[in-house]
Amino acid sequence: AKAPVNVTVTGAAGQIGYALLFRIASGQLLGPDTPVKLRLLEIPQAVKAAEGTAMELEDCAFPLLQGIDITDDLAKAFDGTNVALLVGARPRTKGMERGDLLEANGGIFKPQGRAINDHAADDVRVLVVGNPANTNALIAQANAPDVPAERFTAMTRLDHNRALSQLAGKLQVPVSEIKKMTIWGNHSATQYPDLFHAEVRGEVAAKLVEQEWLRDTFIPTVAKRGAAIIEARGASSAASAANAAIDHVFDWVNGTPEGDWTSAAIPSDGSYGVPEGLISSFPVVSRDGRWEIVQGLEIDEFSREKIDASVAELAEERDAVKQLGLV
Ligand code: NAI
């Protein structure tokens, strides 16, 4: 039998945690042959709620679930962890400036990066879900100098899945007929969902839709979907975010299918003019447990402008957290 994989989830008592933990424990994160041990990190006042979720996890009698530890202690939470899902974050509240938001999250992701550095397993893989996800990932990474930088990633898979679904609905095709979708840049309203490389049954998606739809409907619908969910549901996306986190880690560990790619925010190596080190979303494939940026795509003028705008926002966020001494 395979050795169990240690999976740490921060913000375990939150909405996404509740949608995520059962799927991890059932084997959907790593595959049906891999036993898991869960480490749930919460702030002290939410530990009891996490314990309640753990009771429910027990009550599912998942064959792959080999243990659950619940803690508010960073060293314990990340001890020997192989997969760290950093979900808990400080949300923007009324009157909060962007600088305040970055600083508050620095207070969370700096010590978490340090704890991952000091306690995690050598093969640790980190996915940051908590917003602002790209920059939180950068903060954690900068504070984990002994961990290879490429192990720190941020989630744009939900945006990717939203883009697939919007396009499938427009063209009335199954999602499975769409390949090579890309989200570029930041997980924010400036993100750029790219239809110029996406293919539908082998044809370029951008040529199958009206340019007005692409520009005035598709891009803003994908980019503002999070706000639309809050408006409709009265709470932010949770099950779909958890689903995307499952997709991201599953593909990272198990590889992406031949002839397709996905989107993930990973440290830039300078590809496509994205400054090295920024954790920006790219078209990526996963091979041998590593993300690789898909190379050689031609970027037209329209796409160039959109990518540059989102990357400029990431660079500003990086400058802001540098000034705060967080990276
Ligand atoms: P939530 O507010 O329901 O849960 C967050 C949990 O994190 C709470 O239980 C809180 O106690 C915990 N927490 C706060 N600080 C912590 C710390 N220092 N250590 C451990 N736990 C801590 O929020 P929800 O809905 O689960 O969302 C979590 C995050 O995910 C938010 O930042 C949200 O903006 C983000 N998100 C990201 C998406 C993406 O596509 N990247 C999509 C949807 C949400």
Tab-separated table of C-alpha atoms and ligand atoms in Angstrom:
chain	number	residue	atom	x	y	z
A	1	ALA	CA	0.000	0.000	0.000
A	2	LYS	CA	1.114	3.566	-0.710
A	3	ALA	CA	2.322	5.746	2.167
A	4	PRO	CA	-0.191	8.398	3.198
A	5	VAL	CA	0.282	11.925	1.897
A	6	ASN	CA	0.055	14.749	4.421
A	7	VAL	CA	-2.328	17.453	3.253
A	8	THR	CA	-2.585	20.716	5.178
A	9	VAL	CA	-5.626	22.938	4.739
A	10	THR	CA	-5.623	26.413	6.272
A	11	GLY	CA	-8.923	28.143	6.941
A	12	ALA	CA	-10.367	24.669	7.336
A	13	ALA	CA	-13.501	25.865	9.131
A	14	GLY	CA	-14.412	28.292	6.350
A	15	GLN	CA	-16.789	27.886	3.440
A	16	ILE	CA	-14.209	26.585	0.988
A	17	GLY	CA	-12.766	24.306	3.658
A	18	TYR	CA	-16.156	22.704	4.118
A	19	ALA	CA	-16.482	22.052	0.390
A	20	LEU	CA	-12.881	20.901	0.033
A	21	LEU	CA	-12.115	18.551	2.904
A	22	PHE	CA	-14.594	15.835	2.003
A	23	ARG	CA	-13.318	15.668	-1.534
A	24	ILE	CA	-9.714	15.409	-0.387
A	25	ALA	CA	-10.623	12.658	2.064
A	26	SER	CA	-12.561	10.763	-0.595
A	27	GLY	CA	-9.483	10.563	-2.838
A	28	GLN	CA	-10.272	13.211	-5.430
A	29	LEU	CA	-7.247	15.399	-4.696
A	30	LEU	CA	-4.524	12.830	-5.288
A	31	GLY	CA	-6.263	9.861	-6.832
A	32	PRO	CA	-8.046	6.748	-5.646
A	33	ASP	CA	-4.890	4.860	-4.579
A	34	THR	CA	-3.401	7.472	-2.276
A	35	PRO	CA	-4.250	7.535	1.431
A	36	VAL	CA	-4.268	10.970	3.051
A	37	LYS	CA	-3.649	12.464	6.458
A	38	LEU	CA	-5.318	15.825	6.999
A	39	ARG	CA	-3.879	18.722	8.993
A	40	LEU	CA	-6.371	21.457	9.603
A	41	LEU	CA	-5.073	24.895	10.550
A	42	GLU	CA	-7.431	27.475	12.002
A	43	ILE	CA	-7.280	30.557	14.161
A	44	PRO	CA	-8.036	29.761	17.836
A	45	GLN	CA	-11.657	30.952	17.750
A	46	ALA	CA	-12.451	28.660	14.803
A	47	VAL	CA	-10.722	25.506	16.034
A	48	LYS	CA	-13.949	24.209	17.544
A	49	ALA	CA	-15.795	24.592	14.252
A	50	ALA	CA	-12.957	22.718	12.515
A	51	GLU	CA	-13.367	19.962	15.081
A	52	GLY	CA	-17.006	19.750	14.110
A	53	THR	CA	-16.057	19.314	10.458
A	54	ALA	CA	-13.566	16.640	11.519
A	55	MET	CA	-16.402	14.782	13.277
A	56	GLU	CA	-18.310	14.759	10.027
A	57	LEU	CA	-15.240	13.570	8.143
A	58	GLU	CA	-15.019	10.657	10.587
A	59	ASP	CA	-18.678	9.930	10.003
A	60	CYS	CA	-18.031	9.452	6.301
A	61	ALA	CA	-15.723	6.503	7.106
A	62	PHE	CA	-13.573	7.323	4.074
A	63	PRO	CA	-11.284	4.345	3.435
A	64	LEU	CA	-8.404	6.609	2.313
A	65	LEU	CA	-8.502	8.954	5.295
A	66	GLN	CA	-5.816	7.904	7.760
A	67	GLY	CA	-5.957	10.704	10.290
A	68	ILE	CA	-7.018	14.264	11.057
A	69	ASP	CA	-5.076	16.725	13.199
A	70	ILE	CA	-6.580	20.083	14.083
A	71	THR	CA	-4.416	22.892	15.329
A	72	ASP	CA	-3.833	26.629	15.569
A	73	ASP	CA	-0.077	26.028	15.676
A	74	LEU	CA	1.810	26.642	12.433
A	75	ALA	CA	4.684	24.262	13.188
A	76	LYS	CA	2.267	21.391	13.828
A	77	ALA	CA	0.083	22.251	10.858
A	78	PHE	CA	2.966	22.112	8.379
A	79	ASP	CA	5.032	19.350	9.990
A	80	GLY	CA	5.950	16.960	7.179
A	81	THR	CA	3.290	18.355	4.894
A	82	ASN	CA	3.411	17.277	1.243
A	83	VAL	CA	0.524	19.370	-0.066
A	84	ALA	CA	-0.406	22.703	1.525
A	85	LEU	CA	-3.653	24.362	0.523
A	86	LEU	CA	-3.540	27.913	1.848
A	87	VAL	CA	-7.184	28.911	1.890
A	88	GLY	CA	-7.578	31.043	5.020
A	89	ALA	CA	-6.974	34.732	4.354
A	90	ARG	CA	-8.030	38.153	5.532
A	91	PRO	CA	-10.935	39.398	3.399
A	92	ARG	CA	-11.207	43.018	2.356
A	93	THR	CA	-13.638	44.777	4.645
A	94	LYS	CA	-15.341	48.129	4.233
A	95	GLY	CA	-13.010	51.084	4.058
A	96	MET	CA	-9.911	48.924	3.711
A	97	GLU	CA	-7.332	50.196	1.225
A	98	ARG	CA	-5.357	47.786	-0.919
A	99	GLY	CA	-2.233	48.466	1.138
A	100	ASP	CA	-4.086	47.507	4.334
A	101	LEU	CA	-5.296	44.312	2.691
A	102	LEU	CA	-1.804	43.337	1.560
A	103	GLU	CA	-0.394	44.098	4.991
A	104	ALA	CA	-3.067	42.081	6.812
A	105	ASN	CA	-2.443	39.124	4.540
A	106	GLY	CA	1.288	39.517	4.940
A	107	GLY	CA	0.680	38.886	8.618
A	108	ILE	CA	-0.774	35.497	7.636
A	109	PHE	CA	1.329	34.374	4.669
A	110	LYS	CA	4.746	35.476	5.933
A	111	PRO	CA	4.689	33.200	9.018
A	112	GLN	CA	3.057	30.427	6.987
A	113	GLY	CA	5.871	30.622	4.415
A	114	ARG	CA	8.402	30.468	7.223
A	115	ALA	CA	6.663	27.460	8.806
A	116	ILE	CA	6.537	25.651	5.454
A	117	ASN	CA	10.232	26.380	5.030
A	118	ASP	CA	11.082	24.960	8.444
A	119	HIS	CA	8.686	22.031	8.771
A	120	ALA	CA	7.248	20.815	5.468
A	121	ALA	CA	8.387	17.691	3.589
A	122	ASP	CA	11.052	18.091	0.889
A	123	ASP	CA	8.517	17.531	-1.873
A	124	VAL	CA	6.011	20.086	-0.546
A	125	ARG	CA	3.654	21.646	-3.074
A	126	VAL	CA	1.780	24.795	-2.138
A	127	LEU	CA	-1.438	26.136	-3.641
A	128	VAL	CA	-2.623	29.531	-2.445
A	129	VAL	CA	-6.371	30.073	-2.735
A	130	GLY	CA	-6.825	32.895	-0.213
A	131	ASN	CA	-6.922	36.324	-1.841
A	132	PRO	CA	-5.084	38.276	-3.095
A	133	ALA	CA	-3.865	34.822	-4.092
A	134	ASN	CA	-0.942	35.612	-6.418
A	135	THR	CA	0.656	38.076	-4.045
A	136	ASN	CA	-0.046	35.965	-0.964
A	137	ALA	CA	1.792	33.145	-2.750
A	138	LEU	CA	4.687	35.504	-3.464
A	139	ILE	CA	4.872	36.457	0.221
A	140	ALA	CA	4.856	32.827	1.360
A	141	GLN	CA	7.487	31.912	-1.226
A	142	ALA	CA	9.786	34.787	-0.317
A	143	ASN	CA	9.733	33.599	3.275
A	144	ALA	CA	10.588	30.002	2.375
A	145	PRO	CA	14.068	30.378	0.862
A	146	ASP	CA	14.933	26.674	1.291
A	147	VAL	CA	11.928	25.481	-0.732
A	148	PRO	CA	12.274	25.590	-4.540
A	149	ALA	CA	10.386	28.668	-5.738
A	150	GLU	CA	8.376	26.656	-8.283
A	151	ARG	CA	6.556	24.839	-5.467
A	152	PHE	CA	4.545	27.985	-4.722
A	153	THR	CA	1.512	28.466	-6.918
A	154	ALA	CA	-1.735	30.429	-6.827
A	155	MET	CA	-5.130	29.403	-8.086
A	156	THR	CA	-6.563	30.626	-11.379
A	157	ARG	CA	-8.177	27.281	-12.161
A	158	LEU	CA	-11.589	28.555	-11.106
A	159	ASP	CA	-11.266	31.361	-13.651
A	160	HIS	CA	-10.151	28.779	-16.207
A	161	ASN	CA	-13.151	26.566	-15.514
A	162	ARG	CA	-15.480	29.564	-15.665
A	163	ALA	CA	-14.036	30.463	-19.076
A	164	LEU	CA	-14.550	26.912	-20.354
A	165	SER	CA	-18.123	26.909	-19.192
A	166	GLN	CA	-18.988	30.343	-20.640
A	167	LEU	CA	-17.572	29.369	-24.024
A	168	ALA	CA	-19.273	25.981	-24.004
A	169	GLY	CA	-22.597	27.685	-23.262
A	170	LYS	CA	-22.112	30.225	-26.043
A	171	LEU	CA	-21.232	27.604	-28.664
A	172	GLN	CA	-23.563	24.953	-27.285
A	173	VAL	CA	-20.795	22.362	-27.147
A	174	PRO	CA	-19.783	20.128	-24.261
A	175	VAL	CA	-16.933	21.495	-22.140
A	176	SER	CA	-14.930	18.421	-23.116
A	177	GLU	CA	-14.739	19.679	-26.719
A	178	ILE	CA	-12.748	22.751	-25.650
A	179	LYS	CA	-8.973	22.561	-25.350
A	180	LYS	CA	-6.141	24.990	-24.631
A	181	MET	CA	-8.025	27.621	-22.656
A	182	THR	CA	-5.740	30.114	-20.928
A	183	ILE	CA	-6.098	32.600	-18.098
A	184	TRP	CA	-3.225	35.080	-18.067
A	185	GLY	CA	-2.094	37.346	-15.230
A	186	ASN	CA	-3.605	38.054	-11.859
A	187	HIS	CA	-6.564	36.347	-10.171
A	188	SER	CA	-8.432	39.647	-10.150
A	189	ALA	CA	-10.703	41.646	-12.414
A	190	THR	CA	-7.704	42.388	-14.681
A	191	GLN	CA	-7.173	38.704	-15.581
A	192	TYR	CA	-7.217	37.884	-19.266
A	193	PRO	CA	-9.127	34.817	-20.453
A	194	ASP	CA	-7.673	34.097	-23.913
A	195	LEU	CA	-9.766	32.640	-26.750
A	196	PHE	CA	-7.091	33.169	-29.415
A	197	HIS	CA	-5.341	29.934	-28.473
A	198	ALA	CA	-8.332	27.998	-27.199
A	199	GLU	CA	-9.621	25.365	-29.611
A	200	VAL	CA	-13.070	23.955	-30.121
A	201	ARG	CA	-12.957	20.677	-32.054
A	202	GLY	CA	-9.618	21.885	-33.458
A	203	GLU	CA	-10.820	25.333	-34.543
A	204	VAL	CA	-9.630	28.580	-32.950
A	205	ALA	CA	-12.330	29.638	-30.480
A	206	ALA	CA	-11.925	33.374	-31.175
A	207	LYS	CA	-12.978	32.752	-34.800
A	208	LEU	CA	-16.169	30.981	-33.765
A	209	VAL	CA	-17.595	33.891	-31.762
A	210	GLU	CA	-18.352	37.539	-32.555
A	211	GLN	CA	-15.513	39.871	-31.555
A	212	GLU	CA	-18.019	42.015	-29.616
A	213	TRP	CA	-19.071	38.982	-27.586
A	214	LEU	CA	-15.477	38.092	-26.850
A	215	ARG	CA	-14.602	41.635	-25.788
A	216	ASP	CA	-17.779	42.914	-24.151
A	217	THR	CA	-19.371	39.767	-22.746
A	218	PHE	CA	-16.956	36.858	-22.411
A	219	ILE	CA	-13.982	38.628	-20.829
A	220	PRO	CA	-15.962	40.691	-18.292
A	221	THR	CA	-18.281	37.787	-17.433
A	222	VAL	CA	-15.337	35.546	-16.553
A	223	ALA	CA	-13.407	38.298	-14.793
A	224	LYS	CA	-16.392	39.461	-12.723
A	225	ARG	CA	-17.964	36.079	-12.075
A	226	GLY	CA	-16.844	36.099	-8.444
A	227	ALA	CA	-18.807	39.290	-7.806
A	228	ALA	CA	-21.851	37.897	-9.649
A	229	ILE	CA	-21.812	34.815	-7.398
A	230	ILE	CA	-21.688	36.980	-4.276
A	231	GLU	CA	-24.584	39.039	-5.614
A	232	ALA	CA	-26.694	35.931	-6.308
A	233	ARG	CA	-25.722	33.667	-3.435
A	234	GLY	CA	-25.063	36.201	-0.729
A	235	ALA	CA	-21.708	34.514	-0.155
A	236	SER	CA	-18.605	34.031	-2.253
A	237	SER	CA	-17.905	31.020	-4.444
A	238	ALA	CA	-17.051	28.057	-2.273
A	239	ALA	CA	-17.826	24.684	-3.869
A	240	SER	CA	-16.559	25.856	-7.256
A	241	ALA	CA	-13.400	27.228	-5.645
A	242	ALA	CA	-12.845	23.951	-3.812
A	243	ASN	CA	-13.428	22.074	-7.064
A	244	ALA	CA	-10.805	24.177	-8.820
A	245	ALA	CA	-8.295	23.548	-6.020
A	246	ILE	CA	-8.875	19.812	-6.453
A	247	ASP	CA	-8.336	20.139	-10.226
A	248	HIS	CA	-5.120	22.157	-9.766
A	249	VAL	CA	-3.456	19.750	-7.351
A	250	PHE	CA	-4.691	16.621	-9.136
A	251	ASP	CA	-3.156	17.812	-12.403
A	252	TRP	CA	0.055	18.953	-10.704
A	253	VAL	CA	0.555	15.511	-9.212
A	254	ASN	CA	-0.884	13.340	-11.980
A	255	GLY	CA	-0.088	15.364	-15.131
A	256	THR	CA	-2.233	17.150	-17.707
A	257	PRO	CA	-3.683	15.220	-20.661
A	258	GLU	CA	-1.759	15.102	-23.974
A	259	GLY	CA	-2.900	17.723	-26.461
A	260	ASP	CA	-4.296	20.074	-23.855
A	261	TRP	CA	-3.144	22.496	-21.190
A	262	THR	CA	-4.591	24.323	-18.217
A	263	SER	CA	-4.052	27.570	-16.312
A	264	ALA	CA	-2.158	28.116	-13.088
A	265	ALA	CA	-0.343	31.024	-11.498
A	266	ILE	CA	3.277	29.957	-11.162
A	267	PRO	CA	6.563	31.858	-10.766
A	268	SER	CA	7.475	33.466	-14.083
A	269	ASP	CA	10.754	32.550	-15.749
A	270	GLY	CA	10.406	35.632	-17.937
A	271	SER	CA	8.248	33.903	-20.560
A	272	TYR	CA	5.881	36.100	-22.564
A	273	GLY	CA	7.470	39.244	-21.133
A	274	VAL	CA	6.199	38.563	-17.602
A	275	PRO	CA	8.932	39.765	-15.214
A	276	GLU	CA	10.806	36.866	-13.667
A	277	GLY	CA	9.582	35.886	-10.239
A	278	LEU	CA	6.066	37.285	-10.455
A	279	ILE	CA	3.494	34.598	-9.702
A	280	SER	CA	1.331	35.059	-12.758
A	281	SER	CA	-1.158	32.836	-14.538
A	282	PHE	CA	0.061	31.109	-17.704
A	283	PRO	CA	-0.920	28.306	-20.027
A	284	VAL	CA	0.743	25.336	-18.330
A	285	VAL	CA	1.199	21.613	-18.645
A	286	SER	CA	2.207	19.322	-15.836
A	287	ARG	CA	4.895	16.708	-16.530
A	288	ASP	CA	6.657	14.532	-13.947
A	289	GLY	CA	5.052	16.462	-11.136
A	290	ARG	CA	6.177	19.896	-12.339
A	291	TRP	CA	4.386	22.752	-14.033
A	292	GLU	CA	5.871	23.957	-17.317
A	293	ILE	CA	4.810	27.105	-19.161
A	294	VAL	CA	3.602	26.333	-22.690
A	295	GLN	CA	6.095	28.043	-24.988
A	296	GLY	CA	5.964	29.582	-28.430
A	297	LEU	CA	2.425	30.987	-28.543
A	298	GLU	CA	1.984	34.040	-30.714
A	299	ILE	CA	0.477	36.917	-28.812
A	300	ASP	CA	-1.527	39.399	-30.888
A	301	GLU	CA	-1.793	43.084	-30.056
A	302	PHE	CA	-5.163	42.790	-28.296
A	303	SER	CA	-3.924	39.996	-26.047
A	304	ARG	CA	-0.587	41.746	-25.434
A	305	GLU	CA	-2.329	44.777	-24.021
A	306	LYS	CA	-4.555	42.700	-21.737
A	307	ILE	CA	-1.706	40.541	-20.455
A	308	ASP	CA	0.483	43.583	-19.841
A	309	ALA	CA	-2.256	45.332	-17.860
A	310	SER	CA	-2.780	42.386	-15.535
A	311	VAL	CA	0.948	41.792	-15.132
A	312	ALA	CA	1.419	45.494	-14.332
A	313	GLU	CA	-1.068	45.062	-11.487
A	314	LEU	CA	0.936	42.110	-10.169
A	315	ALA	CA	4.138	44.148	-10.343
A	316	GLU	CA	2.442	46.934	-8.358
A	317	GLU	CA	1.322	44.458	-5.723
A	318	ARG	CA	4.853	43.112	-5.523
A	319	ASP	CA	6.257	46.626	-5.096
A	320	ALA	CA	3.709	47.319	-2.366
A	321	VAL	CA	4.578	44.189	-0.357
A	322	LYS	CA	8.288	44.902	-0.875
A	323	GLN	CA	7.797	48.322	0.679
A	324	LEU	CA	6.019	46.672	3.585
A	325	GLY	CA	9.021	44.392	4.061
A	326	LEU	CA	6.954	41.265	3.391
A	327	VAL	CA	9.079	39.895	0.561
B	1	NAI	P1	-14.283	32.015	4.929
B	1	NAI	O1	-14.241	33.370	5.556
B	1	NAI	O2	-15.540	31.237	4.913
B	1	NAI	O3	-13.177	31.100	5.617
B	1	NAI	C1	-11.880	31.522	5.846
B	1	NAI	C2	-11.369	30.775	7.054
B	1	NAI	O4	-9.997	31.083	7.217
B	1	NAI	C3	-12.068	31.150	8.351
B	1	NAI	O5	-12.554	29.971	8.986
B	1	NAI	C4	-10.979	31.826	9.174
B	1	NAI	O6	-11.092	31.548	10.565
B	1	NAI	C5	-9.731	31.173	8.589
B	1	NAI	N1	-8.506	31.917	8.811
B	1	NAI	C6	-8.314	33.258	8.805
B	1	NAI	N2	-7.044	33.565	9.097
B	1	NAI	C7	-6.404	32.389	9.256
B	1	NAI	C8	-5.070	32.051	9.592
B	1	NAI	N3	-4.148	32.991	9.812
B	1	NAI	N4	-4.756	30.745	9.688
B	1	NAI	C9	-5.672	29.790	9.490
B	1	NAI	N5	-6.962	30.053	9.200
B	1	NAI	C10	-7.316	31.342	9.078
B	1	NAI	O7	-13.714	32.237	3.459
B	1	NAI	P2	-13.845	31.269	2.196
B	1	NAI	O8	-15.105	31.569	1.486
B	1	NAI	O9	-13.557	29.875	2.608
B	1	NAI	O10	-12.678	31.839	1.280
B	1	NAI	C11	-11.317	31.726	1.667
B	1	NAI	C12	-10.437	32.566	0.760
B	1	NAI	O11	-10.465	32.078	-0.570
B	1	NAI	C13	-10.818	34.043	0.668
B	1	NAI	O12	-9.619	34.808	0.707
B	1	NAI	C14	-11.427	34.158	-0.714
B	1	NAI	O13	-11.303	35.459	-1.227
B	1	NAI	C15	-10.586	33.170	-1.475
B	1	NAI	N6	-11.149	32.707	-2.743
B	1	NAI	C16	-10.268	32.529	-3.785
B	1	NAI	C17	-10.709	32.073	-4.997
B	1	NAI	C18	-9.759	31.886	-6.132
B	1	NAI	O14	-10.221	31.590	-7.235
B	1	NAI	N7	-8.436	32.015	-5.983
B	1	NAI	C19	-12.136	31.778	-5.213
B	1	NAI	C20	-12.962	31.941	-4.062
B	1	NAI	C21	-12.472	32.410	-2.864
